[in-house]
XYZ file of C-alpha atoms in Angstrom:
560
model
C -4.339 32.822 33.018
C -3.998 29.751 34.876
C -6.929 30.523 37.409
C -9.208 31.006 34.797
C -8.731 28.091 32.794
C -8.660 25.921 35.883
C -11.929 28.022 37.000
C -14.019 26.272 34.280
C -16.237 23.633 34.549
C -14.764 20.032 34.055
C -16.855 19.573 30.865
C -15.029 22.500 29.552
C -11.560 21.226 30.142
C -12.068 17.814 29.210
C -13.291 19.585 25.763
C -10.253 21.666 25.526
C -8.212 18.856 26.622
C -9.253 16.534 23.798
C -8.194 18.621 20.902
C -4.322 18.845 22.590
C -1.941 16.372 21.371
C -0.596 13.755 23.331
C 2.418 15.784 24.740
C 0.266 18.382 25.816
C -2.062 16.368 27.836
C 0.640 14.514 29.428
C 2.285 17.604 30.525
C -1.215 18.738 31.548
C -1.551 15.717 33.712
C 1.411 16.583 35.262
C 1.269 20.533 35.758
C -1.127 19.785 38.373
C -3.420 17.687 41.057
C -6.548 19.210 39.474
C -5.970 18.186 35.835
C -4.787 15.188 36.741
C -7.837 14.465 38.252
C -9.624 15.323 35.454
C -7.933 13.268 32.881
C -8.037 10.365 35.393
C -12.129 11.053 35.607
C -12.810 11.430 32.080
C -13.224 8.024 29.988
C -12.989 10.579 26.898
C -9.517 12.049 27.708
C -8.384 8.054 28.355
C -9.212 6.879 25.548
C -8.093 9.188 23.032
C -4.861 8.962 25.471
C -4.884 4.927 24.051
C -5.357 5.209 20.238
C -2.938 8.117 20.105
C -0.719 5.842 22.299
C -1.405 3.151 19.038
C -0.684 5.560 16.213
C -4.590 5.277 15.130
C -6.010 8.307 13.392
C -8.605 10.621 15.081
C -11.783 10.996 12.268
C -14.462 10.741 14.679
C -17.763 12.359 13.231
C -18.626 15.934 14.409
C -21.314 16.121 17.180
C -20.576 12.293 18.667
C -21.375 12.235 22.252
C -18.933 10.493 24.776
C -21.543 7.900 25.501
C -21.748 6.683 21.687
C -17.995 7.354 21.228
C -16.776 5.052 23.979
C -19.650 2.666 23.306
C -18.591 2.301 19.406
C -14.813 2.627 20.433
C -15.318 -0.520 22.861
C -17.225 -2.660 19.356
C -14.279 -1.396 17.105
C -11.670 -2.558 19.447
C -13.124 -5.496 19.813
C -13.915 -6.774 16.452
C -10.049 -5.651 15.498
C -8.442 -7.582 17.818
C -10.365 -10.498 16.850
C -11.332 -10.616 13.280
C -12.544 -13.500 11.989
C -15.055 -14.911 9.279
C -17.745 -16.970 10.787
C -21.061 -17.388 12.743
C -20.094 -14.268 14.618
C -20.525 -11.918 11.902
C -23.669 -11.062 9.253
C -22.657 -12.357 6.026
C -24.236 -12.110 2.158
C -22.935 -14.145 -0.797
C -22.851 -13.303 -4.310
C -22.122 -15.247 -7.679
C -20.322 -13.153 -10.493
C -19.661 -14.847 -13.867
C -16.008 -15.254 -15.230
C -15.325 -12.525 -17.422
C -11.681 -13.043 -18.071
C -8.850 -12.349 -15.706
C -9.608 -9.984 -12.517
C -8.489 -8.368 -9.760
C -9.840 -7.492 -6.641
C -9.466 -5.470 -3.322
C -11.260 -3.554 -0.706
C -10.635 -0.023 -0.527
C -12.823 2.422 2.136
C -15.692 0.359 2.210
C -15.656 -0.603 -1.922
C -15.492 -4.069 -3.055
C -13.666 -3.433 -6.584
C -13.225 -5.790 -9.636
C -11.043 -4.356 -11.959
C -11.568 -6.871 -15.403
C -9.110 -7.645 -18.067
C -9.260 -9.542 -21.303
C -12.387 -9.314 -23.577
C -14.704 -6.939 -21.189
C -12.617 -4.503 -20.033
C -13.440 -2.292 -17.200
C -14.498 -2.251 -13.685
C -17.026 -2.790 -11.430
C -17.669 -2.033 -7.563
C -20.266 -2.832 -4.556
C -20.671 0.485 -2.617
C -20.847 -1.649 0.794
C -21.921 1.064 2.748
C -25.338 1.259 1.137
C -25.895 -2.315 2.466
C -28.605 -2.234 4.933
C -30.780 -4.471 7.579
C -34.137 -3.182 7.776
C -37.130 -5.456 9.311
C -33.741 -8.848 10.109
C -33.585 -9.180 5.701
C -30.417 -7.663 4.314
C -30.613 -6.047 1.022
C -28.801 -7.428 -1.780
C -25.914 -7.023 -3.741
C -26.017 -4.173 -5.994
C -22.876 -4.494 -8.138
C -21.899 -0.911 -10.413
C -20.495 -2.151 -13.852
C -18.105 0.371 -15.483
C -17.285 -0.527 -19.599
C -14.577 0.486 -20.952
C -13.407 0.329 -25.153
C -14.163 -3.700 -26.000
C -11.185 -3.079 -28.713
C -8.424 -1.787 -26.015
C -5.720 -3.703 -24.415
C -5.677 -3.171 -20.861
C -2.065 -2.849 -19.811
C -2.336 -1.840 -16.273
C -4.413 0.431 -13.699
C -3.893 2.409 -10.502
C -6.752 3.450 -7.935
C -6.642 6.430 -5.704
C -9.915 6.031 -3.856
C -9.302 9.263 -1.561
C -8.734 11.421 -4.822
C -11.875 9.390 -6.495
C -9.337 8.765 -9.120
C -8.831 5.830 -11.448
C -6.175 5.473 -13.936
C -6.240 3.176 -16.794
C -3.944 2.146 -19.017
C -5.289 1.384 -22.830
C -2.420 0.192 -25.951
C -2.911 1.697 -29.110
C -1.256 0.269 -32.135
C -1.122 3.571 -35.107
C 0.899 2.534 -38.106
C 4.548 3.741 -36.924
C 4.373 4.126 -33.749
C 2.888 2.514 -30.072
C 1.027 4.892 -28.154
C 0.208 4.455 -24.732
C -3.263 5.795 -23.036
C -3.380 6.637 -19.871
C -7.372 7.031 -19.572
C -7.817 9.111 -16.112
C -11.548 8.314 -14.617
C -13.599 9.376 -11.646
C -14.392 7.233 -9.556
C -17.686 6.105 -8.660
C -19.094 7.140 -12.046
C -16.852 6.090 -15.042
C -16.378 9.534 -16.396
C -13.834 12.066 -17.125
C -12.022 13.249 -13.527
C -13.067 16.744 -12.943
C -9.316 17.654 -11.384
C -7.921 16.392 -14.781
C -6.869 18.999 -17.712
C -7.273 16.097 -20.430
C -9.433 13.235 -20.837
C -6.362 10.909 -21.460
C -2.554 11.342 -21.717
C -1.064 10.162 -24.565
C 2.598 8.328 -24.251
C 4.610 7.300 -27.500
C 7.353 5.002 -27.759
C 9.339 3.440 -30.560
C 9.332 0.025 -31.948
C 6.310 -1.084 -34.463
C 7.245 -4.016 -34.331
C 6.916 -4.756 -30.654
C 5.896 -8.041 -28.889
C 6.147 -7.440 -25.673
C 3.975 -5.285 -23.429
C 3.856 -4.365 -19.692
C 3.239 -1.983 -17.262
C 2.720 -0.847 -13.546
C 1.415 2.141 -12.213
C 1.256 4.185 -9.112
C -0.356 7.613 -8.201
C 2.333 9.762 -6.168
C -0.752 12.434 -5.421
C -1.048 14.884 -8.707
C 1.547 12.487 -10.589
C 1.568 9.262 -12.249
C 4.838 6.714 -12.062
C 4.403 4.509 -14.946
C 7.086 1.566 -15.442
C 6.556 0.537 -19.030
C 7.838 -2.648 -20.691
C 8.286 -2.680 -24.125
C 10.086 -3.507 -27.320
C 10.976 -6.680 -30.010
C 12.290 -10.051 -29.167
C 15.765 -9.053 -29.451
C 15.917 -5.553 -28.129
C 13.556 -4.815 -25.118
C 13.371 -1.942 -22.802
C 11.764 -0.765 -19.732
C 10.762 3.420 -19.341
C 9.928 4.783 -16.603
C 7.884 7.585 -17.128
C 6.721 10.744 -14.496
C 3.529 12.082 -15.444
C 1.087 14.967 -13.802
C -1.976 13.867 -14.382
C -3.691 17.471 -13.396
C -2.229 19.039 -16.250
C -1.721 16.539 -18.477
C 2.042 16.465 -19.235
C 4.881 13.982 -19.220
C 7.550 15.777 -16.089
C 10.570 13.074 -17.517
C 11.221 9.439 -18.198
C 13.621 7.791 -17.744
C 14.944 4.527 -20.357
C 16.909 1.452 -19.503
C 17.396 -2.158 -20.565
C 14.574 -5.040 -20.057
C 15.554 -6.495 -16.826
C 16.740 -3.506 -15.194
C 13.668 -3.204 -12.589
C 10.973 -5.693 -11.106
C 7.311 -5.024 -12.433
C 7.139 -3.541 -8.829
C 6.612 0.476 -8.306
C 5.182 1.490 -4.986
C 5.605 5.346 -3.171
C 6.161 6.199 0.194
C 5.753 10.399 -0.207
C 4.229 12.620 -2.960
C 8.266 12.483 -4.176
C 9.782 9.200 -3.260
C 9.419 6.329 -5.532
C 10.906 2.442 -4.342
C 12.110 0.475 -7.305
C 13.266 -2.786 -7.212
C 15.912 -3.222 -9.465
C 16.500 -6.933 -10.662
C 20.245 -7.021 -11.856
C 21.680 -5.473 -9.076
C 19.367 -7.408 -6.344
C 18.019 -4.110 -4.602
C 15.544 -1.329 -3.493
C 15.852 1.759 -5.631
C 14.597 4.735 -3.627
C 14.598 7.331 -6.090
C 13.157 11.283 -5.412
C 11.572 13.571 -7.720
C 13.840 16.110 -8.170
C 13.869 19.966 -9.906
C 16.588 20.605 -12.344
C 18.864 23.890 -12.064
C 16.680 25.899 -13.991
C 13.345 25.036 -11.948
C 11.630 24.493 -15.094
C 12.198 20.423 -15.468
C 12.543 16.999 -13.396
C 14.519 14.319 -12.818
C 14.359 10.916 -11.401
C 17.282 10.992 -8.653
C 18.286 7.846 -7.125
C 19.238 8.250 -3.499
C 19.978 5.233 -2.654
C 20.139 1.171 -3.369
C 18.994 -1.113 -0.037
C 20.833 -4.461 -0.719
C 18.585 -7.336 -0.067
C 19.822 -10.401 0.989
C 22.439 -11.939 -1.242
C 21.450 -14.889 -3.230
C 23.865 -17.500 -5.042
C 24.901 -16.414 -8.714
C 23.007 -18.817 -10.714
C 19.548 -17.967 -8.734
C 16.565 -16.755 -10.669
C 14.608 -14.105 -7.725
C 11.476 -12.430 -8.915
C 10.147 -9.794 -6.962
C 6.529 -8.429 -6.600
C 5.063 -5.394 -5.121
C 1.740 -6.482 -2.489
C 1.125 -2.714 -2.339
C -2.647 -1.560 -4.653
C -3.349 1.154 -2.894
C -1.620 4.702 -2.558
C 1.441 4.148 0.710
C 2.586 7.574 0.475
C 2.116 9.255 4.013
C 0.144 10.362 5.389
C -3.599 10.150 4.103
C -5.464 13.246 4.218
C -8.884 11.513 4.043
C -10.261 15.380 3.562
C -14.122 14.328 3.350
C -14.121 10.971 5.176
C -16.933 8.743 4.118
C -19.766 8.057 7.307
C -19.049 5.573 9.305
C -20.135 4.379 12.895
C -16.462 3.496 13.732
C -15.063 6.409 15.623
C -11.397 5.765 13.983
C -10.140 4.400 10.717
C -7.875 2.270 11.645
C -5.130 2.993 9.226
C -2.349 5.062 9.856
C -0.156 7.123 8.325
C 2.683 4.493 8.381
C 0.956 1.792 6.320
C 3.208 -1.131 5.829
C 5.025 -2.251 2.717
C 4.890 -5.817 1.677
C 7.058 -7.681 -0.923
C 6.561 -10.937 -2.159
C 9.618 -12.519 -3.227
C 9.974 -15.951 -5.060
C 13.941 -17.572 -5.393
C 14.447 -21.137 -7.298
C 17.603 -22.590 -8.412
C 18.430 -25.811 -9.688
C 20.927 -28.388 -10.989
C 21.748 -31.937 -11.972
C 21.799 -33.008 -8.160
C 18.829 -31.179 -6.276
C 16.038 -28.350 -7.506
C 14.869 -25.739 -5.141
C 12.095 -23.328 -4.991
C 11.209 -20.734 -2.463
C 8.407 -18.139 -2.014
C 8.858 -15.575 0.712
C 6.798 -12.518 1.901
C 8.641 -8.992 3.695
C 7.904 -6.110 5.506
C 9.343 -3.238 5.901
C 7.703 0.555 7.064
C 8.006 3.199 5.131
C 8.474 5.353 7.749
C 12.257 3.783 8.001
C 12.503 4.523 3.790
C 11.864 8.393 4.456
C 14.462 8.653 6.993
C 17.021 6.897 5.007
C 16.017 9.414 2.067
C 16.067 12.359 4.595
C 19.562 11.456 5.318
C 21.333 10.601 1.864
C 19.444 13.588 0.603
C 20.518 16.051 3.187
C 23.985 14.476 2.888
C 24.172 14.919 -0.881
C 22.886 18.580 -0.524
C 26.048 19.287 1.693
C 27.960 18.035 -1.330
C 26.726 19.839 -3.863
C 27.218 23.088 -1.670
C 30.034 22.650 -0.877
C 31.628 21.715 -3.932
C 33.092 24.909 -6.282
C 30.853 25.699 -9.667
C 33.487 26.577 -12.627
C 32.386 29.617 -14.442
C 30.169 29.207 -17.450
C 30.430 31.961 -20.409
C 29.120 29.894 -22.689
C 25.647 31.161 -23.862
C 22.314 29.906 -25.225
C 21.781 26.263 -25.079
C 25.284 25.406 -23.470
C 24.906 27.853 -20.919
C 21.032 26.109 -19.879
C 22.900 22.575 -20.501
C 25.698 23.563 -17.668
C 23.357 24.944 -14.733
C 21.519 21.824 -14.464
C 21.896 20.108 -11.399
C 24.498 17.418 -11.319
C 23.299 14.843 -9.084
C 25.437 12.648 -7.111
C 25.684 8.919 -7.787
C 23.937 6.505 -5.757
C 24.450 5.575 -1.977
C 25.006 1.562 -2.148
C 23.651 0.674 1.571
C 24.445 -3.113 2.212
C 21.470 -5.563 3.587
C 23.725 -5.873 7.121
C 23.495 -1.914 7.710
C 19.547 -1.601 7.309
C 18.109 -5.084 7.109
C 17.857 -6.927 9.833
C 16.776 -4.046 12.586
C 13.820 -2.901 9.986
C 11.857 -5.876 7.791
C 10.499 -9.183 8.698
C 10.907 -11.741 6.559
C 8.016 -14.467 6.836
C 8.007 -18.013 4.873
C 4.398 -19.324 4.385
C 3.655 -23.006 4.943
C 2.947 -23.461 0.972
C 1.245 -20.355 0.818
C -0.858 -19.787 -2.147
C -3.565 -16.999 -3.373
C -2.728 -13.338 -2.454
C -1.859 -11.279 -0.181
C -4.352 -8.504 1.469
C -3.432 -5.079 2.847
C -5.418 -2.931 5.472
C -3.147 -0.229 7.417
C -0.602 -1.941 9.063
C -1.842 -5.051 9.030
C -1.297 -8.065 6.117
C -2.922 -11.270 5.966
C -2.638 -14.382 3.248
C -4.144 -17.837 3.739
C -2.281 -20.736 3.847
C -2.779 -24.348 2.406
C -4.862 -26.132 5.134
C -7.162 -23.748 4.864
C -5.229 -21.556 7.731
C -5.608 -17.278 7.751
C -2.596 -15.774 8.708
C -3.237 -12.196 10.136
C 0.016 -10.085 10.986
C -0.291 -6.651 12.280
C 2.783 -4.426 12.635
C 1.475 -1.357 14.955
C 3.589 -1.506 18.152
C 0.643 -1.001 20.256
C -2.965 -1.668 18.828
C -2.605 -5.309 19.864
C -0.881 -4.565 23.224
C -4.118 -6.050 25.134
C -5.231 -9.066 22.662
C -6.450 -12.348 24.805
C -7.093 -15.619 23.366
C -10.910 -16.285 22.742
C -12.805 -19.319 21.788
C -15.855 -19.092 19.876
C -19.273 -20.749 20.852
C -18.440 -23.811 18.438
C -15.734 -24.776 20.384
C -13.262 -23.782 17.379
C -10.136 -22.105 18.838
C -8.869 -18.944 17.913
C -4.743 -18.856 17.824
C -3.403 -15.732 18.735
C 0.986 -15.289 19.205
C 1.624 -12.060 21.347
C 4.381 -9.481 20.483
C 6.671 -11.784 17.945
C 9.791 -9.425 18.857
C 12.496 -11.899 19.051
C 14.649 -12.200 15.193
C 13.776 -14.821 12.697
C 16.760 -16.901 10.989
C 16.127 -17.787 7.541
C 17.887 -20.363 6.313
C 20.103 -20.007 3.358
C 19.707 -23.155 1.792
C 20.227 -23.325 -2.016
C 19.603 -20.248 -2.946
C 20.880 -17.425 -0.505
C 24.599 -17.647 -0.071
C 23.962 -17.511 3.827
C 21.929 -17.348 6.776
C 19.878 -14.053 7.530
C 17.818 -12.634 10.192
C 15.176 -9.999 10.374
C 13.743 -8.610 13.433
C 10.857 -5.881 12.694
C 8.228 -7.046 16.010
C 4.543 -7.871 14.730
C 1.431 -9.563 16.142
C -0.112 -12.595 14.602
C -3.606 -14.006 14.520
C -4.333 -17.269 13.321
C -7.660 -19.192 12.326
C -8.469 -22.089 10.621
C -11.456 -22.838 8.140
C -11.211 -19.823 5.659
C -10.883 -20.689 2.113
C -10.102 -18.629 -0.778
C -8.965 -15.519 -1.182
C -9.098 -13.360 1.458
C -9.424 -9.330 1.515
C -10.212 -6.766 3.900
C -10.225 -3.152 4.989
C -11.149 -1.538 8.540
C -14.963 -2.286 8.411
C -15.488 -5.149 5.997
C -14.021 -8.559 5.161
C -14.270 -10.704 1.796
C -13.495 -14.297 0.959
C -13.328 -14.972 -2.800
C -13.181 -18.330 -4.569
C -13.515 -19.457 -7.828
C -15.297 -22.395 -9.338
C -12.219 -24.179 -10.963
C -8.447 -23.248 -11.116
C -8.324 -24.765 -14.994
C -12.292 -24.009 -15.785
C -12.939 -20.808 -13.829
C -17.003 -20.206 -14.574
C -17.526 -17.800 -11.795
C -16.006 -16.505 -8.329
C -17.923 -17.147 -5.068
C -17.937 -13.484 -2.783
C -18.951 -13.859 0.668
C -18.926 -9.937 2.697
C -19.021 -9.756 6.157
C -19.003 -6.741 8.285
C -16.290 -6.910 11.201
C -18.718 -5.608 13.767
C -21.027 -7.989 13.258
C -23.901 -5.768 11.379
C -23.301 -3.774 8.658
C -22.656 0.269 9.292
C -26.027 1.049 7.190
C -27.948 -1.310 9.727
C -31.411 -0.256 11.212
């Protein structure tokens, strides 16, 4: 067997080569002298030896010869190592007209607006249909997507690789508050084909009710929905678990207001992180079958301590995360693209911001902080409380039951062990990084593994947390003599200091890569092709918000 595969032509190999995983080549490369030498020889085999080296995904489009692979691998690498928004890069600008409060992000090559307030809806710029024929660029063709004038938006989630977008609308019926979850495809508005019902109806009591919150997540064919709700003296947060495919509430769960942080994020199709405000933690909680298979539960694993703050300090916590983290992305029908890798990875990284202020008679003190943490090192903590909580229960003795009908259902449920409290010194320090802005303001921006926020001064901040995509960054200098400021391989722990509000001193040491460049203003958002700066007219007076799109490789991927 060995003679004939080593009897084919070296085309063949390096063909058969390319689809083994890295283990397999490298023990290829060192079975022998003659596919050594053909893994040495073949630019191909090297570099898909380097981005599976750098934990970069493989979605290279069928039928791309070597010549155009290695040619667009060379422009990708190169515009991620050095991203910037400038001279270098082609650029359009577009004016849209304050319609009430917005957010925005860049998802797969969309530039989204989800609206609030009096015109509520959505609207998108499909980027890839942006094209350069004849040196003119076409324009912006912005998508608007209405939704009911009357409805009270009260939160939204966006699952761009599922085309799905979920809404949610507050009714107000005579007795009762109902909550809509509206579920919508995405690009067109409409009713999601995958869905069983057009919306998802969620009732809770109080008619009287003043208060009104939530914050949603899709966890692949379910919904997490962390509702806040209920009168000026008794309010309550629910946590509800719905499948959105067929159109059914799996449990809920009810505590009191100030339980959690209006932060929700997933790191599996089964593992939701809470952060819980009273007890100063991450919740990692897992979706979980009752005894009789035929219900759910919300079962809480585990509570990560976070650094311990001084009793009298108010902390407010905020999830960074709008777009899907649970692991990894399918990406089943990957849009076109001349990039011969998306650059995100399974193990996109999970960023916090945190905000701590204290004060009293003699001194006042307010602090905003940003952390990271993978959620690669969540699931392993979940693999092992789960597996050791499994041992428990099966090891522990089950009385016997003869009680019958509803008591007999009521007594094989599962009985699911309390909590594992883990404190911040056992899983802390070796696993987030903990970064304090020079008075940052604006947002934060996700992309993969990387994060970036602008400072005040005007300064982008670019932080990228995959041990070895950066491995060969230089410092460059652009043709107007403006630096670029790049810090290699920050490995070494941080100390931040405790100050008024933390009881003490505490260090994180989770290695990134940092890129900094001066002149960007405004927000600033980005996926793997495409790059957006956003500003509005006026903070108290907003009239409109400025968009300027670039393309990171300098042209835009529709370009002729």
């Amino acid at each position: 067997m060995g003679d004939q595969l080593l009897g084919l032509p070296g085309e063949i190999l390096v063909l058969i080569l390319s689809f083994l995983p890295l283990r397999d080549i490298t023990a290829c490369k060192r079975s022998c002298w003659q596919l050594r030498a053909v893994i040495k020889q073949s630019g191909l085999l090297r570099c898909r030896i380097r981005t599976m080296k750098n934990y970069i995904e493989d979605l290279s489009p069928p039928g791309l010869s070597t010549c155009d692979f290695l040619e667009s691998l060379k422009k990708w690498e190169k515009a991620w190592l050095t991203p910037g928004v400038g001279k270098e890069v082609a650029a359009q600008t577009a004016y849209i007209p304050y319609r009430g409060r917005s957010d925005f992000l860049l998802r797969s090559g969309y530039l989204i607006e989800m609206r609030h307030g009096e015109a509520p809806g959505f609207s998108y710029l499909d980027l890839s249909s942006q094209r350069i024929v004849n040196g003119v660029q076409s324009s912006l063709d912005w998508t608007d997507i209405q939704l009911a004038a009357n409805a009270s938006i009260g939160g939204w989630a966006l699952d761009v690789d599922q085309n799905l977008v979920a809404v949610s609308l507050l009714s107000r019926p005579s007795r009762k508050k109902r909550l809509e979850i509206r579920l919508l495809h995405f690009p067109t508005g409409t009713h999601h084909h995958s869905a069983s019902l057009p919306d998802i109806q969620l009732d809770f009591e109080g008619k009287y009710d003043t208060t009104f919150g939530t914050h949603m997540e899709i966890m692949g064919d379910n919904i997490a929905v962390l509702l806040t709700h209920g009168s000026l003296l008794r309010r309550y947060q629910t946590l509800y678990l719905v499948n959105w495919v067929q159109g059914r509430v799996l449990c809920r769960r009810r505590t009191r207001v100030g339980t959690y942080f209006p932060a929700l994020t997933s790191i599996s199709e089964d593992i939701l992180v809470l952060a819980r405000k009273r007890d100063w933690a991450l919740e990692l909680c897992k979706i979980a079958r009752d005894g009789d298979r035929s219900t759910f539960a919300l079962w809480t694993l585990c509570m990560l301590q976070l650094p311990a703050v001084h009793p009298k300090t108010r902390t407010d916590l905020t999830s960074c995360n709008r777009m899907p983290s649970g692991a990894p992305h399918s990406f089943a029908t990957p849009r076109s693209s001349t990039l011969p890798f998306r650059s995100s990875p399974s193990d996109s990284i999970l960023a916090f911001s945190v905000c701590v202020s204290r004060r009293d008679k003699s001194f006042a003190e307010f602090r905003r902080l940003f952390f990271y943490v993978l959620p690669s090192t969540l699931r392993s903590l979940v693999a092992v409380f789960a597996g050791r909580a499994s041992e428990k229960r099966d090891g522990e003795s089950k009385p016997r039951n003869t009680a019958s009908g509803w008591l007999r259902r009521r007594a094989a449920r599962t009985r699911l062990p309390p909590p594992v409290i883990v404190p911040w010194a056992d899983w802390g320090p070796r696993t987030t990084r903990w970064v304090s802005p020079s008075a940052a303001f604006g947002r934060q921006t996700l992309s993969g593994m990387r994060c970036a926020f602008v400072e005040r001064g005007w300064t982008l901040r670019v932080l990228d947390f995959n041990p070895g995509r950066l491995r060969r960054v230089v410092a460059v200098r652009e043709n107007d003599g403006e630096k670029v400021h790049i810090r290699l391989a920050v490995t070494t722990p941080n100390t931040t200091p405790a100050g008024h509000c933390f009881l003490q001193d505490f260090t994180s040491s989770l290695p990134y890569y940092e890129l900094k460049r001066n002149g960007v203003k405004g927000n600033f958002i980005m996926d793997d092709e495409w790059i957006a700066q956003i500003e509005s007219d006026s903070v108290f007076e907003p009239g409109g918000y400025s968009i300027s799109v670039h393309s990171v490789l300098g042209n835009s991927p529709g370009s002729q």
